[in-house]
Amino acid sequence: MNAAVNLLEFDREGLAAFCEQLGEKRFRATQLFRWIHRSGAAEFAQMSDLAKSLREKLAGAATIAALPLISEHTSGDGTVKWLFDVGDGNAVETVFIPEDDRGTLCISSQAGCAVGCRFCSTGHQGFSRNLTTGEIVAQLWYAERVLRERLGRGDERIVTNVVMMGMGEPLQNYAALVPALRVMLDDHGYGLSRRRVTVSTSGVVPMIERLRDDCPVALAVSLHAPNDLLRDELVPLNRKYPLAELLAACRSYLAKAPRDFVTFEYCMLDGVNDSDAQAHELLALVQGSGRTDSGIACKFNLIPFNPFPESGLKRSPNPRIAAFARILQDGGIVTTIRKTRGDDIDAACGQLAGEVQDRTNARQRMTRAPVRLQRGAAASGQGETRAVQENHR
Ligand code: SAH
Ligand code: SF4
């Protein structure tokens, strides 16, 4: 059959509808779903508790298709990075980060990204296309299956946490994202609690509000700047959804969030967003004035910038990162500094590049225009501006 449906595309509800189309009872979907996502089955013949006639029907109409693997690299620290082929010359990356008490899988949501953040290697590649639900789920399906074979003890899950922090802006691929999240959360699927699934966004305000109502998982927001002037430059989406709107969306998300705080990610860029004054400005931003706005329950995760040549930017020195963190901590905000993992295989945050057919000409745009990164007047005290030269290859 040439138009076989990939069952990784479906959440359990979708699979039930598919079973109905085949003339089967909806509840068969639960059995099927468990085989696919709990047992990691790839063949219908394995599914011993399904009638032979159903298995044959499925084999004629459907597949369980992983993404074609291009390469796998394992870092000295145990981090594993896979590169998957998503067709048309595009590839996406998935990273597994083992820790003592958990195993985190970092998943991609798009081939490339249209947001175009200055400090992000994926952003510099431009945007090619959204991944489908099946392509998002396939990353988890594959990793869990392969790692369980290698490291597993019985039925124990290897991937205990998922972060949507690979390539792409998940909230610009909302329709595919939500069913994928449902597969991760489903007790008959991966059974991950909402606290253990994190969507990271550069700030797509209306979709933060929809996620709150449709599928509230843990939320991480990539802030990177304490004021609109600087954030407009670093995260171009800020021009559409400025900080006041973003923070309001975060506050309203908390009403239904599985955790009682939002995590703010902040990429530490030398001489750009890492001064003491900017840390104080950030503190004031999230604590609110007390009169006109009320502040927000949050934690900070400072990410040392992972440099790549085209960015023309540098990582803040460690003592600077520590001083910045101290100011936030002294202000009462829990602040962590992200350990960089998988550095030796380019698997760290922001290094995921895959290979993307740039349909948005981001590469051209970013290499032509030198970026003017402007420190907020309040932050520098002098309204100082600073040009960061792009590195012309
Ligand atoms: N698009 C989403 C999720 C993917 S990026 C987002 O922006 O939140 C995941 C995280 O990596 C984000 O916080 C992003 O700002 C950060 N990041 C991107 N490029 C980076 C780099 N070169 N060094 C360090 N962190 C980076
Ligand atoms: Fe896209 Fe996130 Fe990279 Fe920005 S940081 S370009 S939103 S992937």
Tab-separated table of C-alpha atoms in Angstrom, residues 5-8 32 35-37 40-44 46-47 62-66 141 145:
chain	number	residue	atom	x	y	z
A	5	VAL	CA	-0.446	6.303	7.553
A	6	ASN	CA	2.337	6.745	10.125
A	7	LEU	CA	0.768	5.989	13.494
A	8	LEU	CA	3.330	8.201	15.258
A	32	LEU	CA	-2.207	-0.226	19.882
A	35	TRP	CA	2.403	-1.212	21.989
A	36	ILE	CA	3.816	1.715	20.067
A	37	HIS	CA	4.747	4.055	22.888
A	40	GLY	CA	8.437	0.700	21.469
A	41	ALA	CA	7.016	-1.778	18.967
A	42	ALA	CA	7.754	-1.102	15.311
A	43	GLU	CA	6.023	-4.165	13.828
A	44	PHE	CA	2.350	-5.037	13.993
A	46	GLN	CA	4.685	-8.218	17.569
A	47	MET	CA	1.355	-7.084	18.969
A	62	ALA	CA	-0.337	1.891	8.423
A	63	THR	CA	3.292	2.046	9.472
A	64	ILE	CA	5.240	2.967	12.589
A	65	ALA	CA	7.981	4.946	10.940
A	66	ALA	CA	10.952	6.501	12.702
A	141	TRP	CA	10.002	7.169	20.296
A	145	ARG	CA	13.697	2.647	22.185
